[in-house]
Amino acid sequence: MTIQFNTDKNITGSEEKAAPLVEFLTNDLSRFSDHITRLEVHISDQNGNKDGLNDVRCLIEARMEGKQPIAVTNDADTSSMAVKGASDKLKNALEKIVGRAQNN
């Protein structure tokens, strides 16, 4: 499973900042690693350089073998909270998709 991180111009992205989030996603989604070929994670600040609550958005697009990609979003106060919330939403969606595929 390849994980690619992208940030907008309002959030400073670096490999050092992304490393713990990549590790978290790798561990959190490990049981789906046979189904996911690639994750694209997009982190953006919805308010630009103004302060605000829940202004950091994480969009995760999961590309799966033989299926259409799925995307989830989550807004939070920090990048790590946004990623964790989006990961929870993605796990719920993947459980439904993988469960349906196993039942057929």
Coordinates of N, CA, C and O in Angstrom, one line a residue:
M1 N 0.9 -1.2 0.0 CA 0.0 0.0 0.0 C 0.9 1.2 0.0 O 1.7 1.4 0.9
T2 N 0.8 2.0 -1.0 CA 1.5 3.3 -1.1 C 0.7 4.4 -0.6 O -0.5 4.5 -0.8
I3 N 1.3 5.3 0.2 CA 0.6 6.4 0.8 C 1.3 7.7 0.3 O 2.5 7.9 0.5
Q4 N 0.5 8.6 -0.3 CA 1.1 9.8 -0.8 C 0.4 11.0 -0.1 O -0.8 11.0 0.0
F5 N 1.2 11.9 0.5 CA 0.6 13.0 1.2 C 0.8 14.3 0.4 O 1.8 14.5 -0.3
N6 N -0.3 15.1 0.4 CA -0.3 16.4 -0.3 C -0.9 17.4 0.7 O -1.8 17.2 1.4
T7 N -0.3 18.6 0.6 CA -0.8 19.7 1.4 C -1.0 20.9 0.5 O -0.4 21.1 -0.5
D8 N -1.9 21.8 1.0 CA -2.1 23.0 0.2 C -1.1 24.1 0.6 O -0.2 23.8 1.5
K9 N -1.2 25.3 0.1 CA -0.2 26.3 0.3 C -0.3 26.9 1.7 O 0.7 27.5 2.1
N10 N -1.3 26.6 2.4 CA -1.5 27.2 3.8 C -0.9 26.2 4.9 O -0.8 26.6 6.0
I11 N -0.6 25.0 4.5 CA 0.0 24.0 5.4 C 1.4 23.6 5.0 O 1.5 23.2 3.8
T12 N 2.3 23.8 5.8 CA 3.7 23.4 5.5 C 3.8 21.9 5.6 O 3.6 21.3 6.7
G13 N 4.1 21.2 4.5 CA 4.3 19.8 4.5 C 5.7 19.4 4.4 O 6.5 20.0 3.7
S14 N 6.1 18.3 5.1 CA 7.4 17.8 5.0 C 7.4 16.3 5.3 O 6.4 15.8 5.9
E15 N 8.4 15.6 4.9 CA 8.5 14.2 5.2 C 8.5 13.9 6.7 O 7.9 12.9 7.2
E16 N 9.1 14.8 7.5 CA 9.2 14.7 8.9 C 7.8 14.8 9.5 O 7.5 14.0 10.4
K17 N 7.0 15.7 9.0 CA 5.6 15.9 9.6 C 4.7 14.7 9.1 O 3.8 14.3 9.8
A18 N 5.0 14.3 7.9 CA 4.1 13.2 7.3 C 4.4 11.8 7.9 O 3.5 11.0 8.0
A19 N 5.6 11.6 8.3 CA 6.1 10.3 8.8 C 5.2 9.7 9.9 O 4.7 8.5 9.7
P20 N 4.9 10.4 10.9 CA 4.0 9.8 12.0 C 2.6 9.5 11.4 O 1.9 8.5 11.8
L21 N 2.1 10.3 10.5 CA 0.8 10.1 10.0 C 0.7 8.9 9.0 O -0.2 8.2 9.0
V22 N 1.8 8.8 8.3 CA 1.9 7.6 7.4 C 2.0 6.3 8.2 O 1.3 5.3 7.9
E23 N 2.7 6.4 9.3 CA 2.8 5.2 10.2 C 1.5 4.9 10.8 O 1.0 3.8 10.9
F24 N 0.7 6.0 11.3 CA -0.6 5.8 11.8 C -1.5 5.1 10.8 O -2.2 4.1 11.1
L25 N -1.6 5.6 9.6 CA -2.5 5.1 8.6 C -2.1 3.7 8.2 O -3.0 2.8 8.0
T26 N -0.8 3.4 8.1 CA -0.3 2.0 7.8 C -0.8 1.0 8.8 O -1.4 0.0 8.5
N27 N -0.7 1.4 10.1 CA -1.2 0.5 11.2 C -2.7 0.5 11.3 O -3.3 -0.6 11.5
D28 N -3.3 1.6 11.2 CA -4.8 1.7 11.3 C -5.5 1.0 10.2 O -6.6 0.4 10.5
L29 N -5.0 1.0 9.0 CA -5.6 0.3 7.9 C -5.0 -1.0 7.5 O -5.2 -1.5 6.4
S30 N -4.2 -1.5 8.3 CA -3.4 -2.7 8.0 C -4.2 -3.9 7.6 O -3.9 -4.7 6.7
R31 N -5.4 -4.1 8.2 CA -6.2 -5.2 7.8 C -6.8 -5.1 6.4 O -7.3 -6.1 5.8
F32 N -6.8 -3.9 5.8 CA -7.3 -3.7 4.5 C -6.1 -3.6 3.4 O -6.4 -3.3 2.3
S33 N -4.9 -3.8 3.9 CA -3.7 -3.6 3.0 C -3.7 -4.5 1.8 O -3.2 -4.2 0.7
D34 N -4.4 -5.7 1.9 CA -4.5 -6.5 0.7 C -5.4 -6.0 -0.4 O -5.3 -6.4 -1.5
H35 N -6.3 -5.1 0.0 CA -7.3 -4.6 -0.9 C -7.0 -3.2 -1.4 O -7.4 -2.8 -2.5
I36 N -6.2 -2.4 -0.7 CA -5.8 -1.0 -1.1 C -4.5 -1.1 -1.8 O -3.5 -1.6 -1.3
T37 N -4.4 -0.4 -2.9 CA -3.1 -0.3 -3.6 C -2.5 1.0 -3.3 O -1.3 1.1 -3.3
R38 N -3.3 2.1 -3.1 CA -2.7 3.4 -2.9 C -3.7 4.3 -2.1 O -4.9 4.2 -2.3
L39 N -3.1 5.1 -1.2 CA -3.9 6.1 -0.5 C -3.3 7.4 -0.9 O -2.1 7.6 -0.9
E40 N -4.2 8.4 -1.3 CA -3.8 9.7 -1.5 C -4.4 10.6 -0.4 O -5.6 10.6 -0.2
V41 N -3.6 11.2 0.4 CA -4.0 12.0 1.5 C -3.8 13.5 1.2 O -2.7 13.9 0.9
H42 N -4.9 14.3 1.2 CA -4.8 15.7 0.9 C -5.2 16.5 2.2 O -6.3 16.3 2.7
I43 N -4.3 17.3 2.7 CA -4.6 18.1 3.9 C -4.6 19.6 3.5 O -3.7 20.1 2.8
S44 N -5.7 20.3 3.9 CA -5.8 21.7 3.5 C -6.4 22.5 4.7 O -7.1 21.9 5.5
D45 N -6.1 23.8 4.7 CA -6.6 24.7 5.7 C -7.7 25.5 5.0 O -7.4 26.3 4.1
Q46 N -8.9 25.3 5.5 CA -10.1 25.9 4.8 C -10.2 27.4 5.0 O -10.7 28.1 4.2
N47 N -9.6 27.9 6.1 CA -9.6 29.4 6.3 C -8.4 30.1 5.9 O -8.2 31.3 6.3
G48 N -7.5 29.5 5.3 CA -6.2 30.1 4.9 C -5.4 30.4 6.2 O -5.3 29.5 7.0
N49 N -4.9 31.6 6.3 CA -4.0 31.9 7.5 C -4.8 32.4 8.6 O -4.2 32.8 9.6
K50 N -6.1 32.4 8.6 CA -7.0 32.9 9.7 C -7.2 31.7 10.6 O -7.3 30.5 10.2
D51 N -7.3 32.0 11.9 CA -7.6 30.9 12.9 C -9.1 30.6 12.9 O -9.9 31.4 12.6
G52 N -9.3 29.4 13.2 CA -10.7 28.9 13.3 C -10.8 27.5 13.8 O -9.9 26.8 13.8
L53 N -12.0 27.1 14.2 CA -12.3 25.8 14.7 C -12.6 24.9 13.5 O -13.3 25.3 12.6
N54 N -12.1 23.7 13.6 CA -12.3 22.7 12.5 C -12.0 23.2 11.1 O -12.8 22.9 10.2
D55 N -10.9 23.9 11.0 CA -10.6 24.4 9.7 C -9.6 23.6 8.9 O -9.2 24.0 7.8
V56 N -9.1 22.5 9.5 CA -8.2 21.7 8.7 C -8.9 20.5 8.2 O -9.6 19.8 8.9
R57 N -8.9 20.3 6.9 CA -9.6 19.2 6.2 C -8.6 18.2 5.7 O -7.6 18.5 5.1
C58 N -9.0 16.9 6.0 CA -8.3 15.8 5.4 C -9.2 15.1 4.5 O -10.3 14.7 4.9
L59 N -8.7 14.9 3.3 CA -9.4 14.1 2.3 C -8.5 12.9 2.0 O -7.3 13.0 1.7
I60 N -9.1 11.7 2.2 CA -8.3 10.4 1.8 C -9.0 9.7 0.7 O -10.2 9.4 0.8
E61 N -8.3 9.5 -0.4 CA -8.8 8.7 -1.5 C -8.1 7.4 -1.5 O -6.9 7.3 -1.5
A62 N -8.9 6.3 -1.4 CA -8.4 5.0 -1.4 C -8.6 4.4 -2.8 O -9.7 4.3 -3.2
R63 N -7.5 3.9 -3.4 CA -7.6 3.2 -4.6 C -7.5 1.7 -4.3 O -6.6 1.2 -3.7
M64 N -8.5 0.9 -4.8 CA -8.6 -0.5 -4.5 C -8.5 -1.3 -5.8 O -8.9 -0.8 -6.9
E65 N -7.9 -2.5 -5.7 CA -7.8 -3.4 -6.8 C -9.2 -3.8 -7.4 O -10.0 -4.3 -6.6
G66 N -9.4 -3.5 -8.6 CA -10.6 -3.9 -9.3 C -11.9 -3.2 -8.9 O -13.0 -3.6 -9.2
K67 N -11.8 -2.1 -8.2 CA -12.9 -1.3 -7.7 C -12.7 0.2 -8.0 O -11.6 0.6 -8.2
Q68 N -13.8 0.9 -8.0 CA -13.7 2.4 -8.1 C -13.1 2.9 -6.8 O -13.3 2.4 -5.7
P69 N -12.3 4.0 -6.9 CA -11.7 4.6 -5.7 C -12.8 5.2 -4.9 O -13.9 5.6 -5.3
I70 N -12.6 5.3 -3.6 CA -13.5 5.9 -2.6 C -12.8 7.0 -1.9 O -11.6 6.9 -1.7
A71 N -13.5 8.0 -1.5 CA -12.9 9.2 -0.8 C -13.8 9.5 0.4 O -15.0 9.4 0.4
V72 N -13.1 9.9 1.4 CA -13.7 10.4 2.7 C -13.1 11.7 3.1 O -11.9 11.9 2.8
T73 N -13.8 12.5 3.8 CA -13.2 13.8 4.3 C -13.5 13.9 5.8 O -14.5 13.3 6.3
N74 N -12.7 14.7 6.5 CA -12.9 15.0 7.9 C -12.3 16.3 8.2 O -11.2 16.6 7.8
D75 N -13.0 17.1 9.0 CA -12.6 18.4 9.4 C -12.2 18.4 10.9 O -13.0 17.8 11.7
A76 N -11.1 19.0 11.3 CA -10.7 19.0 12.7 C -9.9 20.3 12.9 O -9.6 21.0 12.0
D77 N -9.4 20.4 14.2 CA -8.6 21.5 14.5 C -7.1 21.4 14.1 O -6.4 22.4 13.9
T78 N -6.6 20.1 14.0 CA -5.2 19.9 13.7 C -5.2 18.8 12.5 O -6.1 18.1 12.3
S79 N -4.0 18.8 11.9 CA -3.8 17.8 10.8 C -4.0 16.4 11.3 O -4.6 15.6 10.7
S80 N -3.3 16.1 12.5 CA -3.4 14.7 13.0 C -4.8 14.3 13.4 O -5.2 13.2 13.1
M81 N -5.6 15.2 13.9 CA -6.9 14.9 14.3 C -7.8 14.7 13.0 O -8.7 13.8 13.0
A82 N -7.5 15.5 12.0 CA -8.3 15.4 10.8 C -8.0 14.0 10.1 O -8.9 13.4 9.6
V83 N -6.7 13.6 10.1 CA -6.3 12.4 9.5 C -6.9 11.2 10.3 O -7.4 10.3 9.7
K84 N -6.9 11.3 11.6 CA -7.5 10.2 12.4 C -9.0 10.0 12.2 O -9.5 8.9 12.0
G85 N -9.7 11.2 12.1 CA -11.1 11.1 11.8 C -11.4 10.6 10.4 O -12.3 9.8 10.3
A86 N -10.6 11.0 9.4 CA -10.9 10.5 8.1 C -10.5 9.0 8.0 O -11.2 8.3 7.3
S87 N -9.5 8.6 8.7 CA -9.2 7.2 8.7 C -10.3 6.3 9.3 O -10.6 5.2 8.8
D88 N -11.0 6.8 10.4 CA -12.1 6.1 10.9 C -13.2 6.0 9.9 O -13.9 4.9 9.8
K89 N -13.5 7.1 9.2 CA -14.6 7.0 8.2 C -14.2 6.1 7.1 O -15.0 5.3 6.6
L90 N -12.9 6.1 6.7 CA -12.5 5.2 5.6 C -12.6 3.7 6.1 O -13.0 2.9 5.3
K91 N -12.2 3.4 7.3 CA -12.4 2.0 7.8 C -13.8 1.6 7.7 O -14.1 0.4 7.3
N92 N -14.8 2.4 8.1 CA -16.2 2.1 8.1 C -16.6 1.8 6.6 O -17.3 0.8 6.4
A93 N -16.2 2.6 5.7 CA -16.5 2.4 4.3 C -15.9 1.1 3.7 O -16.5 0.4 3.0
L94 N -14.6 0.9 4.1 CA -14.0 -0.3 3.6 C -14.6 -1.6 4.2 O -14.7 -2.6 3.5
E95 N -15.0 -1.5 5.4 CA -15.7 -2.7 6.0 C -16.9 -3.1 5.2 O -17.2 -4.3 5.0
K96 N -17.7 -2.1 4.8 CA -18.9 -2.4 4.0 C -18.5 -2.9 2.7 O -19.1 -3.9 2.2
I97 N -17.5 -2.3 2.0 CA -17.2 -2.8 0.6 C -16.6 -4.2 0.7 O -16.9 -5.0 -0.1
V98 N -15.6 -4.4 1.6 CA -15.0 -5.7 1.7 C -15.9 -6.7 2.1 O -15.9 -7.9 1.6
G99 N -16.8 -6.4 3.1 CA -17.8 -7.3 3.6 C -18.8 -7.8 2.5 O -19.1 -8.9 2.3
R100 N -19.2 -6.8 1.6 CA -20.1 -7.1 0.5 C -19.4 -8.1 -0.5 O -20.0 -9.0 -1.0
A101 N -18.1 -7.8 -0.7 CA -17.4 -8.6 -1.7 C -17.2 -10.0 -1.2 O -17.2 -11.0 -2.0
Q102 N -17.0 -10.2 0.1 CA -16.8 -11.5 0.7 C -18.1 -12.3 0.7 O -18.1 -13.5 0.7
N103 N -19.3 -11.6 0.8 CA -20.6 -12.2 0.9 C -21.0 -12.7 -0.5 O -21.9 -13.5 -0.6
N104 N -20.4 -12.2 -1.6 CA -20.9 -12.6 -2.9 C -20.1 -13.8 -3.4 O -19.2 -14.2 -3.0

